Amino acid sequence: MEEQLSERGKRILEAVIEDYIATAEPVGSRTLTKSHALALSPATVRNVMSDLEEMGFLTSPHTSAGRIPTDKAYRLYVNSILEVRNLTRDNREEIKRRCQLAGRDISEVLKETSRLLSSTSSYMGVVMAPRFAANVFRQLEFVKLSSHRVLAILISQNGAVQNRLIETEVEISQDDLVRMGNYLNEQLKGLTIAQVRERLLSEMKSEKVRYDAMLSQAIVLSEATLKSDDAQIFVEGQANILDQPEFHDAAKMREIFRAFESKGLILDLLDRAMQAEGVQIFIGAESHLVKMEGMSLITSTYMTGKDTVGVLGVIGPTRMGYGRVIPIVDYTAKLISRLLETE
Amino acid sequence: MEEQLSERGKRILEAVIEDYIATAEPVGSRTLTKSHALALSPATVRNVMSDLEEMGFLTSPHTSAGRIPTDKAYRLYVNSILEVRNLTRDNREEIKRRCQLAGRDISEVLKETSRLLSSTSSYMGVVMAPRFAANVFRQLEFVKLSSHRVLAILISQNGAVQNRLIETEVEISQDDLVRMGNYLNEQLKGLTIAQVRERLLSEMKSEKVRYDAMLSQAIVLSEATLKSDDAQIFVEGQANILDQPEFHDAAKMREIFRAFESKGLILDLLDRAMQAEGVQIFIGAESHLVKMEGMSLITSTYMTGKDTVGVLGVIGPTRMGYGRVIPIVDYTAKLISRLLETE
DNA sequence: ATTAGCACTCAAAAACCCAGAGTGCTAACC
DNA sequence: GGTTAGCACTCTGGGTTTTTGAGTGCTAAT
């Protein structure tokens, strides 16, 4: 049963996949011979397709419909058949243009990137921001807003900013706040945010702190600032997938939207994608997430310097234009990496 | 034709509206007499309904279906028939619990509020953040990230933070940046952000700046920080409206999602809602936005101290549980107002 | 090995029918 | 007068049946 795939078999499988990608309809032997110049009769094609079905590359939704590619077929396709097109100059220009980070806040840029991915691919764009905790600490700032309210602002070396409003037990003067800030900035210079946190937690237990009320204040404040660092994910262009014919019916649509409403699902996926460097492709059930059947995900990691810090990508139907989307994702990731470089 | 609406007419109209809200089906005379204890025969009800139709409160999708309320009917209903229920204690507790702003960044809180509105109403939640420009300036901070990159952080009195990455032409030392910051903070104390901007623009033209390179740098930097203040809008729970039977068919769904994808539409609406203080209700076509037919919007403004600074609300189908949603919106707005008070 | 031919299959679309809910009107009723 | 029972009529939605057409698998001829 597991005989090798012939050259002709490959050609035909490719044709089927491409037709199916284009039309979303099961493709039959006759249509295939017409659209692709195969110099073969429908009957022959039928035989080959029958073989392909046996090998698990095609299925038919029912007898007497055409056939559609299985996940396994897509896998083969992206691995060894597909040749990735280059981006057009225009495409590249547009991506570059829209990824300017000057003059904007960094998460704005990532959001825009997500939007960009969505609109150039016409599927859904996804960007996971660098985990704040992995960034290098740059500066911590306390600003007194009112008697018992302090705004803590935490700045990382790459320009990400987080802030928290803290209700303090006792009133602290702005001067004291500044002093705390200076002290901590001095202490924490060069650590990653995660390390900063560890350091603070251990200090909290130390003897010294017991006797220095202000220091302990500072530590409580900054600890409050640091806790709960949820990954930021930007998902854009959900409406795009509504245009895909496979989701035309209302029930399916609802399901999809429900699934993506909480970002947990996407987070899981992206976390997985972050394990390995570079472009990765998850096809349908491969992701082992039930909700993802019928959908594929193309991701690429991006980095600052040598460290992988985030992932971005495109989610679309399994039946998606891999050849077109892969280079988009790839190029965008590279661009973002370049932008984030701290010179 | 424009005779007054009798007491009985009102009662029946109310019954129709309530039935329709509950079932989303056109309601007929017979069902009406059954569900509401009206002590009238279907025939009589029919007569009255016929009158109501003539007056423009009801329409029938076709002969021999029941009737459905028009926008005009809803208007009358919310204005003079409906009595707004009070919130249950549980409801109030939950809203309070989820609106804690301590420990979080202010826009996080507003986003959560939007989520809250959506989940308690089971429609779509909308929150427009205070226009940053209207806030009172608190502090401006420049942080050097790398040779030509400066992060500018702008903090307002109420704890909102905006930051921008700025690529500078020439390298500026961190010391100089601090000095610039101090100078500007001194100068700009107490102004609103909008005023700050005006002030800077006018300074840029003044003679003094010509001769002080650093000052002019500072002004360029902060001007870069201030420009482009787009309103922030948080929309949550879009998937909720997919459950509404009136949007069950795929085409409608798509339309809705497309409409809300760009937030411009919502922005227009909310801007309008901000004109007047307190709870406002826009029913269907009243908003004069084509896309909004079939949908209603319940909003309330919220304030810090005496100034209206933002709006929040719920978007749902015209056929929505006004009596239930209005107090939710109202209460939430009041709560947010209280939270934002600068003590 | 390939292909033409043919009988067979099945889903989707069209055509059709029917029941049910609703209406408007008229005539009787209180 | 307002109210109600009765009746003929209308329309939609749902279910069933028919038709159509694309597609298959097999066999026999090339």
XYZ file of C-alpha atoms (C1' of nucleotides) in Angstrom:
746
model
C 0.000 0.000 0.000
C 2.827 2.347 0.721
C 4.394 2.424 -2.679
C 6.366 5.413 -3.800
C 4.649 8.368 -5.361
C 5.382 8.511 -9.071
C 6.386 11.681 -10.820
C 3.071 11.729 -12.589
C 1.300 11.156 -9.335
C 2.955 14.217 -7.915
C 2.020 16.313 -10.889
C -1.567 15.312 -10.603
C -1.711 15.772 -6.889
C -0.301 19.222 -7.324
C -2.931 19.983 -9.905
C -5.690 18.808 -7.618
C -4.419 20.870 -4.731
C -4.073 23.949 -6.808
C -7.488 23.595 -8.289
C -8.967 23.046 -4.920
C -7.193 26.034 -3.493
C -8.562 28.111 -6.291
C -12.147 26.934 -6.244
C -12.849 25.310 -2.884
C -14.861 22.714 -4.791
C -14.038 19.022 -4.915
C -12.193 18.503 -8.165
C -13.008 15.747 -10.607
C -10.968 14.047 -13.254
C -12.561 15.817 -16.165
C -12.197 19.370 -14.865
C -8.629 18.602 -14.035
C -7.642 17.580 -17.520
C -9.223 20.715 -18.814
C -7.745 23.302 -16.508
C -4.238 21.879 -16.443
C -2.691 20.797 -19.719
C -2.088 17.228 -18.682
C -2.112 15.390 -21.999
C -3.953 12.601 -20.319
C -7.498 11.449 -20.564
C -9.905 11.764 -17.691
C -9.975 8.023 -17.322
C -6.248 7.811 -16.722
C -6.397 10.645 -14.312
C -9.146 8.802 -12.542
C -6.936 5.804 -12.076
C -4.145 7.882 -10.681
C -6.473 9.725 -8.380
C -7.817 6.450 -7.186
C -4.269 5.437 -6.301
C -3.686 8.721 -4.535
C -6.799 8.161 -2.533
C -5.543 4.752 -1.533
C -2.309 6.317 -0.375
C -4.194 8.763 1.762
C -3.605 11.952 -0.166
C -7.124 12.466 -1.348
C -10.595 11.826 -0.091
C -13.968 12.196 -1.644
C -16.742 13.689 0.419
C -18.969 11.063 -1.186
C -18.866 8.897 -4.253
C -19.587 10.871 -7.316
C -18.162 14.070 -6.059
C -14.683 15.073 -6.999
C -11.836 14.654 -4.557
C -10.236 16.957 -2.079
C -6.731 16.927 -0.664
C -6.123 15.609 2.833
C -3.866 17.244 5.390
C -1.250 14.729 4.396
C -1.450 15.998 0.836
C -0.980 19.575 1.903
C 1.947 18.530 3.999
C 3.617 16.862 1.030
C 2.730 19.832 -1.083
C 4.368 22.430 1.103
C 7.334 20.207 1.832
C 8.357 19.048 -1.569
C 6.152 20.183 -4.369
C 5.439 23.795 -3.780
C 7.921 26.305 -4.908
C 7.664 29.517 -3.035
C 7.248 32.561 -5.187
C 9.234 35.644 -4.520
C 7.500 38.725 -3.362
C 6.943 41.408 -5.922
C 8.759 44.630 -5.431
C 5.431 46.358 -4.785
C 4.598 43.942 -2.060
C 7.883 44.446 -0.417
C 7.591 48.175 -0.620
C 4.189 48.142 0.959
C 5.250 45.971 3.818
C 8.212 48.176 4.457
C 6.155 51.281 4.314
C 3.623 50.049 6.809
C 6.157 48.759 9.277
C 7.694 52.088 10.116
C 8.056 52.197 13.802
C 9.202 55.720 14.176
C 6.771 57.964 15.918
C 4.660 55.218 17.312
C 4.430 53.155 20.338
C 5.832 49.702 19.869
C 2.643 47.796 20.431
C 0.960 50.066 17.922
C 3.539 48.918 15.427
C 2.908 45.273 16.134
C -0.794 45.766 15.829
C -0.309 47.449 12.517
C 1.896 44.579 11.463
C -0.880 42.202 12.254
C -3.248 44.293 10.200
C -0.728 44.287 7.421
C -0.375 40.531 7.478
C -4.088 40.203 7.324
C -4.592 42.558 4.456
C -1.760 41.379 2.265
C -2.611 37.735 2.764
C -6.357 38.327 2.911
C -6.578 35.912 5.774
C -6.138 36.562 9.485
C -3.015 38.249 10.798
C -1.512 37.284 14.128
C 1.353 38.805 16.053
C 2.594 37.840 19.460
C 4.514 40.602 21.116
C 7.769 39.885 22.860
C 7.148 38.630 26.330
C 7.749 41.638 28.393
C 9.554 39.606 31.002
C 12.218 38.639 28.505
C 13.125 42.230 27.726
C 16.041 44.000 29.245
C 15.164 46.386 32.004
C 15.815 50.004 31.220
C 14.074 52.224 33.686
C 11.438 52.333 36.339
C 9.558 55.486 37.138
C 7.030 56.336 39.819
C 4.669 59.232 39.345
C 2.368 60.389 42.053
C -1.083 61.112 40.758
C -2.985 61.770 43.926
C -2.583 61.171 47.614
C -2.857 57.406 47.469
C -2.344 56.741 43.825
C 0.946 56.121 42.196
C 1.524 55.376 38.568
C 4.414 53.027 37.987
C 6.000 52.978 34.566
C 8.349 50.291 33.501
C 10.454 50.772 30.430
C 12.422 48.116 28.673
C 15.485 48.518 26.546
C 13.616 47.865 23.314
C 11.095 50.583 23.968
C 8.203 48.591 25.357
C 6.383 50.317 28.157
C 4.107 48.925 30.792
C 2.323 50.866 33.402
C 0.200 50.124 36.393
C -1.854 52.163 38.720
C -1.079 51.402 42.313
C -3.146 52.335 45.307
C -0.778 52.852 48.174
C -1.555 52.284 51.821
C 0.252 55.334 53.020
C 0.933 58.552 51.251
C 4.344 58.811 49.663
C 5.802 62.069 48.512
C 6.918 62.580 44.955
C 10.446 63.185 46.180
C 10.533 59.864 47.894
C 9.160 58.260 44.792
C 11.949 59.733 42.741
C 14.494 58.532 45.195
C 13.070 55.048 45.159
C 13.153 55.094 41.404
C 16.764 56.130 41.308
C 17.769 53.552 43.802
C 16.046 50.773 41.955
C 17.280 51.882 38.580
C 20.772 51.736 39.874
C 20.289 48.332 41.406
C 18.563 46.717 38.503
C 20.556 48.016 35.610
C 21.150 45.483 32.855
C 18.951 42.693 34.150
C 16.077 41.240 32.227
C 12.666 42.034 33.550
C 12.280 38.483 34.754
C 15.536 38.701 36.632
C 14.477 41.996 38.069
C 11.476 40.331 39.486
C 13.397 37.513 41.054
C 15.803 39.950 42.578
C 13.038 41.953 44.116
C 11.313 38.925 45.509
C 14.461 37.797 47.216
C 15.200 41.250 48.537
C 11.793 41.376 50.059
C 12.789 38.582 52.323
C 16.120 40.020 53.292
C 16.834 41.567 56.643
C 17.838 44.904 55.353
C 14.424 45.652 54.037
C 12.778 45.103 57.381
C 14.393 48.226 58.693
C 14.078 50.452 55.728
C 10.455 51.364 55.299
C 11.042 53.268 52.140
C 12.977 50.539 50.475
C 10.311 48.059 51.272
C 7.742 50.438 49.835
C 9.744 50.632 46.692
C 9.931 46.933 46.393
C 6.269 46.427 46.960
C 5.552 49.045 44.355
C 7.770 47.576 41.740
C 6.687 44.089 42.478
C 3.134 45.239 41.881
C 4.305 46.679 38.606
C 5.891 43.488 37.484
C 3.319 40.922 38.259
C 0.938 39.478 35.729
C 2.741 39.733 32.482
C 0.281 38.239 30.052
C 1.426 37.711 26.546
C 0.094 40.316 24.220
C -1.435 39.017 21.047
C -2.751 41.022 18.167
C -5.264 39.353 15.939
C -6.550 41.295 12.995
C -8.758 40.760 9.992
C -11.035 38.129 11.417
C -13.687 39.296 9.024
C -11.504 38.148 6.167
C -12.113 34.532 6.853
C -15.810 35.120 6.595
C -15.247 35.484 2.887
C -13.865 32.001 2.596
C -16.508 29.779 1.075
C -15.892 26.962 3.522
C -17.219 29.115 6.308
C -20.236 30.380 4.491
C -22.705 28.718 6.698
C -23.675 30.470 9.836
C -22.996 27.732 12.335
C -19.401 27.316 11.202
C -18.846 31.021 11.353
C -20.052 31.203 14.884
C -17.859 28.366 15.890
C -14.768 29.963 14.455
C -15.450 33.274 16.069
C -16.139 31.745 19.395
C -12.904 29.818 19.158
C -10.847 32.875 18.455
C -12.640 35.145 20.850
C -10.557 34.118 23.763
C -7.009 34.388 22.700
C -5.957 31.354 24.654
C -6.214 29.065 21.678
C -4.026 31.238 19.542
C -1.616 31.656 22.376
C -1.131 27.910 22.611
C -0.463 27.690 18.937
C 1.963 30.533 18.850
C 3.777 29.260 21.864
C 4.323 26.056 20.022
C 5.479 27.894 16.932
C 8.026 29.674 19.002
C 9.818 26.457 19.854
C 11.605 26.379 16.546
C 13.186 29.169 14.642
C 12.044 30.411 11.265
C 8.998 29.710 9.171
C 6.716 26.965 10.292
C 3.535 25.588 8.920
C 0.780 23.881 10.865
C -1.760 22.161 8.739
C -5.223 21.395 10.021
C -5.319 18.747 12.690
C -1.539 18.701 12.940
C -1.795 21.310 15.602
C -3.730 18.802 17.686
C -6.273 21.405 18.445
C -9.727 20.289 17.571
C -10.868 23.758 16.785
C -8.240 24.146 14.163
C -9.429 21.506 11.779
C -9.894 23.028 8.411
C -7.477 25.788 9.252
C -3.776 26.236 8.799
C -1.269 28.488 10.367
C 1.893 29.854 8.863
C 4.256 31.456 11.323
C 7.695 32.807 11.584
C 9.647 33.766 14.635
C 11.289 37.128 14.856
C 14.181 38.205 16.943
C 16.148 41.037 18.407
C 19.758 40.355 17.815
C 20.262 36.678 18.470
C 17.241 35.996 20.621
C 13.933 34.779 19.359
C 11.463 37.087 21.007
C 8.158 36.608 19.268
C 6.159 35.003 16.520
C 3.899 36.338 13.858
C 1.913 34.712 11.148
C -1.230 34.137 9.205
C -4.178 31.914 9.969
C -6.332 30.802 7.092
C -8.211 27.819 5.795
C -6.129 24.725 5.070
C -6.988 25.510 1.533
C -4.862 28.580 1.516
C -2.446 30.091 -0.938
C 0.693 28.775 0.702
C 2.929 29.851 -2.135
C 1.744 33.371 -1.790
C 1.518 33.649 1.969
C 4.736 32.001 3.057
C 7.005 34.673 1.642
C 4.817 37.376 3.104
C 5.158 35.938 6.571
C 8.822 35.306 6.109
C 9.626 38.744 4.853
C 7.564 40.486 7.468
C 9.258 38.594 10.258
C 12.665 39.505 8.925
C 11.692 43.115 8.658
C 10.390 43.268 12.182
C 13.558 41.637 13.415
C 15.553 44.302 11.700
C 13.438 47.054 13.141
C 13.748 45.778 16.643
C 17.482 45.568 16.505
C 18.801 47.904 19.130
C 21.317 49.203 16.653
C -54.620 59.667 10.936
C -52.601 61.024 13.791
C -55.020 60.325 16.559
C -53.833 59.844 20.073
C -52.699 56.479 21.274
C -55.263 55.008 23.660
C -54.324 53.402 26.924
C -55.296 50.058 25.520
C -53.253 50.734 22.418
C -50.233 51.300 24.569
C -50.767 48.159 26.492
C -51.011 46.131 23.343
C -48.046 47.789 21.730
C -46.030 47.022 24.790
C -47.113 43.422 24.650
C -46.125 43.153 21.009
C -42.743 44.665 21.641
C -42.057 42.456 24.566
C -43.088 39.357 22.740
C -40.989 40.321 19.814
C -38.008 41.018 21.989
C -38.395 37.622 23.525
C -38.933 35.580 20.406
C -37.671 37.538 17.422
C -40.701 36.256 15.549
C -43.448 38.429 14.123
C -46.222 38.313 16.659
C -49.848 37.666 15.758
C -53.067 38.494 17.497
C -53.741 35.045 18.788
C -50.362 34.392 20.376
C -50.564 37.772 21.966
C -53.841 37.113 23.753
C -52.397 33.906 25.016
C -49.066 35.021 26.340
C -50.286 38.244 27.944
C -53.441 38.127 29.946
C -55.276 40.710 27.909
C -58.911 39.763 28.469
C -59.578 40.556 24.869
C -60.327 38.377 21.922
C -57.888 37.978 19.089
C -60.263 39.794 16.804
C -60.270 42.886 18.934
C -56.547 42.775 19.251
C -56.374 42.531 15.495
C -58.349 45.717 15.158
C -56.120 47.546 17.534
C -53.015 46.242 15.856
C -54.361 47.366 12.567
C -54.734 50.845 14.009
C -51.220 50.716 15.375
C -49.977 49.766 11.966
C -51.766 52.722 10.474
C -50.101 54.988 12.996
C -46.731 53.639 12.027
C -45.895 51.640 15.109
C -46.071 48.245 13.533
C -45.403 46.660 10.205
C -45.962 43.230 8.842
C -43.256 41.627 6.781
C -46.067 40.298 4.571
C -49.749 39.666 4.884
C -50.446 36.685 7.041
C -47.417 36.978 9.160
C -47.649 38.619 12.515
C -46.420 42.153 13.053
C -43.183 43.577 14.234
C -42.501 46.893 15.940
C -41.019 49.773 13.977
C -38.256 52.036 15.195
C -40.942 54.516 16.081
C -42.505 51.949 18.348
C -39.263 51.255 20.121
C -38.781 54.944 20.569
C -42.158 55.336 22.205
C -41.478 52.260 24.233
C -38.227 53.438 25.737
C -39.510 56.961 26.209
C -42.804 56.410 27.903
C -43.789 52.828 28.348
C -40.764 51.024 29.553
C -39.964 51.087 33.184
C -36.361 50.476 33.897
C -35.662 47.696 36.304
C -33.170 48.117 39.025
C -30.034 46.111 38.989
C -29.877 43.184 41.293
C -27.371 43.321 44.073
C -25.437 40.496 42.415
C -25.189 42.400 39.228
C -23.944 45.439 40.968
C -21.391 43.467 42.896
C -20.063 41.856 39.794
C -19.690 45.099 37.941
C -17.913 46.608 40.888
C -15.619 43.687 41.229
C -14.567 43.736 37.624
C -13.975 47.442 37.478
C -11.127 47.530 39.952
C -8.524 49.717 38.476
C -5.813 49.174 40.995
C -2.821 47.373 39.683
C -3.622 47.786 36.076
C -2.979 50.150 33.341
C -5.885 52.452 32.666
C -6.612 51.271 29.172
C -6.597 47.715 30.455
C -9.339 48.753 32.796
C -11.404 50.286 30.065
C -10.983 47.233 27.913
C -12.103 45.070 30.765
C -15.067 47.373 31.224
C -15.989 46.825 27.633
C -15.753 43.110 28.127
C -17.871 43.453 31.184
C -20.556 45.399 29.352
C -20.602 42.774 26.700
C -20.885 39.829 29.007
C -23.476 41.247 31.354
C -25.644 42.500 28.542
C -24.821 39.608 26.230
C -24.530 42.052 23.388
C -21.521 44.053 22.269
C -19.662 46.268 24.698
C -18.140 49.559 23.625
C -15.955 51.981 25.499
C -14.364 55.127 24.201
C -11.386 56.173 26.230
C -10.977 59.768 27.251
C -9.439 61.740 24.477
C -5.917 62.000 25.540
C -5.730 65.612 24.462
C -8.352 66.583 26.983
C -6.399 65.244 29.916
C -4.304 67.354 32.165
C -0.619 67.165 31.536
C 1.390 65.612 34.290
C 4.823 64.725 33.114
C 6.944 64.205 30.072
C 9.897 61.892 30.074
C 12.541 61.143 27.500
C 14.486 57.912 27.631
C 17.383 57.213 25.365
C 17.258 53.710 23.981
C 20.081 53.757 21.509
C 22.160 56.313 19.688
C 19.386 57.705 17.544
C 16.347 56.396 19.278
C 14.509 58.156 22.024
C 11.412 56.927 23.754
C 9.104 59.732 24.785
C 6.582 59.050 27.497
C 3.741 61.348 28.202
C 1.795 60.989 31.380
C -1.467 62.638 32.161
C -2.898 63.503 35.529
C -5.444 60.711 35.427
C -2.839 58.062 34.834
C -3.090 57.617 31.091
C 0.221 57.050 29.417
C 1.228 57.459 25.822
C 4.559 56.719 24.391
C 6.272 57.161 21.087
C 9.485 56.030 19.622
C 11.362 58.864 18.024
C 14.263 58.608 15.645
C 16.435 61.625 16.201
C 18.604 63.266 13.592
C 21.480 63.866 15.925
C 22.506 61.971 18.980
C 21.348 63.441 22.241
C 22.780 62.417 25.555
C 20.590 61.081 28.314
C 21.587 63.995 30.503
C 20.406 66.453 27.939
C 17.193 64.499 27.626
C 16.606 64.736 31.338
C 17.274 68.440 31.262
C 14.850 68.897 28.413
C 12.267 66.945 30.299
C 12.676 69.011 33.422
C 12.472 72.229 31.543
C 9.328 71.224 29.733
C 7.674 69.781 32.795
C 8.211 73.048 34.533
C 6.866 75.055 31.641
C 3.843 72.971 30.954
C 2.601 72.237 34.423
C -1.156 72.301 34.796
C -2.092 72.671 31.159
C -4.232 70.215 29.288
C -2.466 68.143 26.712
C -4.174 70.088 23.968
C -2.967 73.342 25.450
C 0.489 71.908 25.802
C 0.520 71.260 22.157
C -0.583 74.752 21.215
C 1.998 76.214 23.469
C 4.734 74.170 21.893
C 3.662 75.033 18.411
C 3.765 78.702 19.180
C 7.113 78.416 20.925
C 8.532 76.756 17.889
C 8.015 79.945 16.002
C 9.459 82.225 18.636
C 12.837 83.872 18.371
C 14.272 82.375 21.487
C 14.143 78.885 20.126
C 16.190 79.804 17.087
C 19.214 80.279 19.247
C 18.792 77.436 21.615
C 19.456 74.208 19.818
C 18.583 72.061 22.736
C 15.324 73.750 23.420
C 14.317 73.380 19.860
C 15.213 69.719 20.032
C 13.017 69.345 23.035
C 10.150 70.973 21.321
C 10.469 68.878 18.235
C 10.581 65.786 20.379
C 7.558 66.617 22.391
C 5.656 67.787 19.397
C 6.341 64.396 17.852
C 5.015 62.823 20.982
C 1.821 64.780 20.920
C 0.711 64.488 17.372
C -1.849 62.035 16.161
C -4.046 61.453 19.105
C -6.577 59.005 17.762
C -9.461 58.138 19.929
C -9.098 54.773 21.547
C -12.095 52.542 21.304
C -12.563 49.165 22.881
C -15.106 46.888 21.303
C -15.665 43.532 22.874
C -17.949 40.577 22.489
C -18.688 40.850 18.823
C -19.298 37.137 18.774
C -22.285 37.700 21.023
C -24.347 39.228 18.308
C -23.825 36.158 16.203
C -26.185 34.424 18.556
C -28.980 36.807 17.776
C -31.413 35.077 15.474
C -31.767 38.074 13.207
C -28.190 37.652 12.130
C -28.313 33.960 11.605
C -27.780 34.105 7.924
C -24.257 34.298 6.708
C -24.550 37.335 4.490
C -25.893 39.513 7.296
C -23.180 38.330 9.612
C -20.515 39.270 7.180
C -22.015 42.660 6.679
C -22.103 43.382 10.357
C -18.557 42.284 10.911
C -17.293 44.249 8.012
C -19.086 47.298 9.315
C -17.526 47.079 12.732
C -14.115 46.066 11.566
C -12.975 49.577 11.052
C -13.799 51.430 14.159
C -14.681 54.577 12.275
C -18.351 53.827 12.286
C -18.461 53.315 16.000
C -16.373 56.368 16.526
C -18.922 58.499 14.700
C -21.693 57.116 16.799
C -19.916 57.551 20.077
C -18.872 61.037 19.192
C -22.491 61.862 18.697
C -23.410 60.231 21.965
C -20.901 62.389 23.705
C -22.737 65.565 22.776
C -25.245 65.136 25.544
C -24.725 64.027 29.061
C -26.094 60.843 30.559
C -27.806 57.838 29.087
C -28.797 58.013 25.475
C -30.476 55.576 23.192
C -30.116 55.397 19.439
C -32.607 53.176 17.768
C -31.980 51.703 14.369
C -31.995 54.223 11.554
C -32.162 57.105 14.015
C -28.439 57.214 13.988
C -28.619 58.049 10.291
C -26.044 55.451 9.620
C -27.189 52.982 7.049
C -25.167 50.200 8.524
C -26.943 50.532 11.805
C -30.378 49.550 10.684
C -31.590 46.756 12.806
C -29.229 47.721 15.581
C -29.520 49.959 18.573
C -27.034 51.620 20.774
C -27.371 52.484 24.427
C -24.700 54.792 25.749
C -23.823 56.811 28.727
C -21.173 59.440 29.136
C -18.766 59.249 31.991
C -16.762 61.988 33.574
C -13.902 62.934 35.764
C -15.096 65.525 38.198
C -17.288 67.877 36.204
C -16.050 67.129 32.732
C -17.515 64.603 30.385
C -14.524 62.681 29.150
C -15.800 59.566 27.466
C -18.707 57.367 26.512
C -19.437 53.737 26.962
C -22.307 51.542 26.012
C -23.833 48.523 24.451
C -24.643 47.767 20.848
C -27.264 45.170 20.141
C -30.142 44.444 17.842
C -33.023 46.926 17.918
C -34.881 44.076 19.444
C -32.878 44.265 22.590
C -33.716 44.037 26.260
C -33.746 47.751 26.913
C -35.130 47.405 30.390
C -32.292 45.162 31.342
C -29.450 46.863 29.533
C -30.122 50.499 30.325
C -29.386 50.189 34.034
C -26.258 48.200 33.305
C -24.891 50.928 31.102
C -25.959 53.613 33.489
C -24.458 51.991 36.527
C -21.216 51.125 34.807
C -20.761 54.674 33.605
C -21.316 56.020 37.077
C -18.859 53.583 38.507
C -16.172 54.464 36.004
C -16.749 58.106 36.698
C -16.201 57.490 40.360
C -13.064 55.511 39.715
C -11.574 58.161 37.545
C -12.129 60.866 40.053
C -8.773 62.174 41.065
C -9.823 61.989 44.692
C -0.456 1.226 -20.240
C -4.161 4.074 -21.966
C -8.613 5.282 -23.277
C -13.498 5.160 -24.785
C -17.875 3.748 -23.325
C -21.421 2.824 -20.177
C -24.087 1.932 -16.110
C -24.495 3.637 -11.673
C -24.441 7.008 -7.658
C -25.291 10.837 -5.137
C -25.891 15.762 -3.728
C -27.746 19.919 -4.842
C -31.337 22.494 -7.091
C -35.853 22.919 -8.638
C -40.605 21.894 -8.365
C -44.294 20.834 -5.675
C -47.474 20.257 -1.944
C -49.390 21.043 2.483
C -50.178 22.627 7.086
C -50.272 26.417 10.085
C -50.457 30.943 11.493
C -52.153 35.053 10.346
C -55.153 38.564 8.248
C -59.405 41.360 6.867
C -64.036 41.508 6.582
C -68.830 40.780 7.681
C -72.452 39.849 10.580
C -74.114 38.891 14.989
C -73.998 40.152 19.875
C -74.148 42.805 24.312
C -71.256 51.970 20.155
C -67.516 48.481 20.929
C -66.659 43.569 20.818
C -66.529 39.023 19.107
C -67.288 34.727 16.323
C -66.895 32.963 11.872
C -65.079 32.473 7.445
C -62.557 32.959 3.188
C -58.190 34.078 1.758
C -52.994 34.519 1.788
C -48.615 33.643 2.497
C -44.342 31.314 4.398
C -41.754 27.438 5.851
C -40.961 22.716 5.860
C -41.104 18.404 3.900
C -41.169 15.428 -0.154
C -40.275 14.279 -4.779
C -38.017 14.940 -9.242
C -34.526 16.234 -12.108
C -30.114 17.295 -13.363
C -25.294 16.897 -13.806
C -20.873 15.986 -12.328
C -18.388 12.245 -11.093
C -17.039 7.406 -10.360
C -15.637 2.447 -11.307
C -15.445 -1.100 -14.342
C -14.872 -3.425 -18.732
C -13.376 -3.944 -23.153
C -10.970 -2.219 -27.003
C -6.771 0.164 -28.681
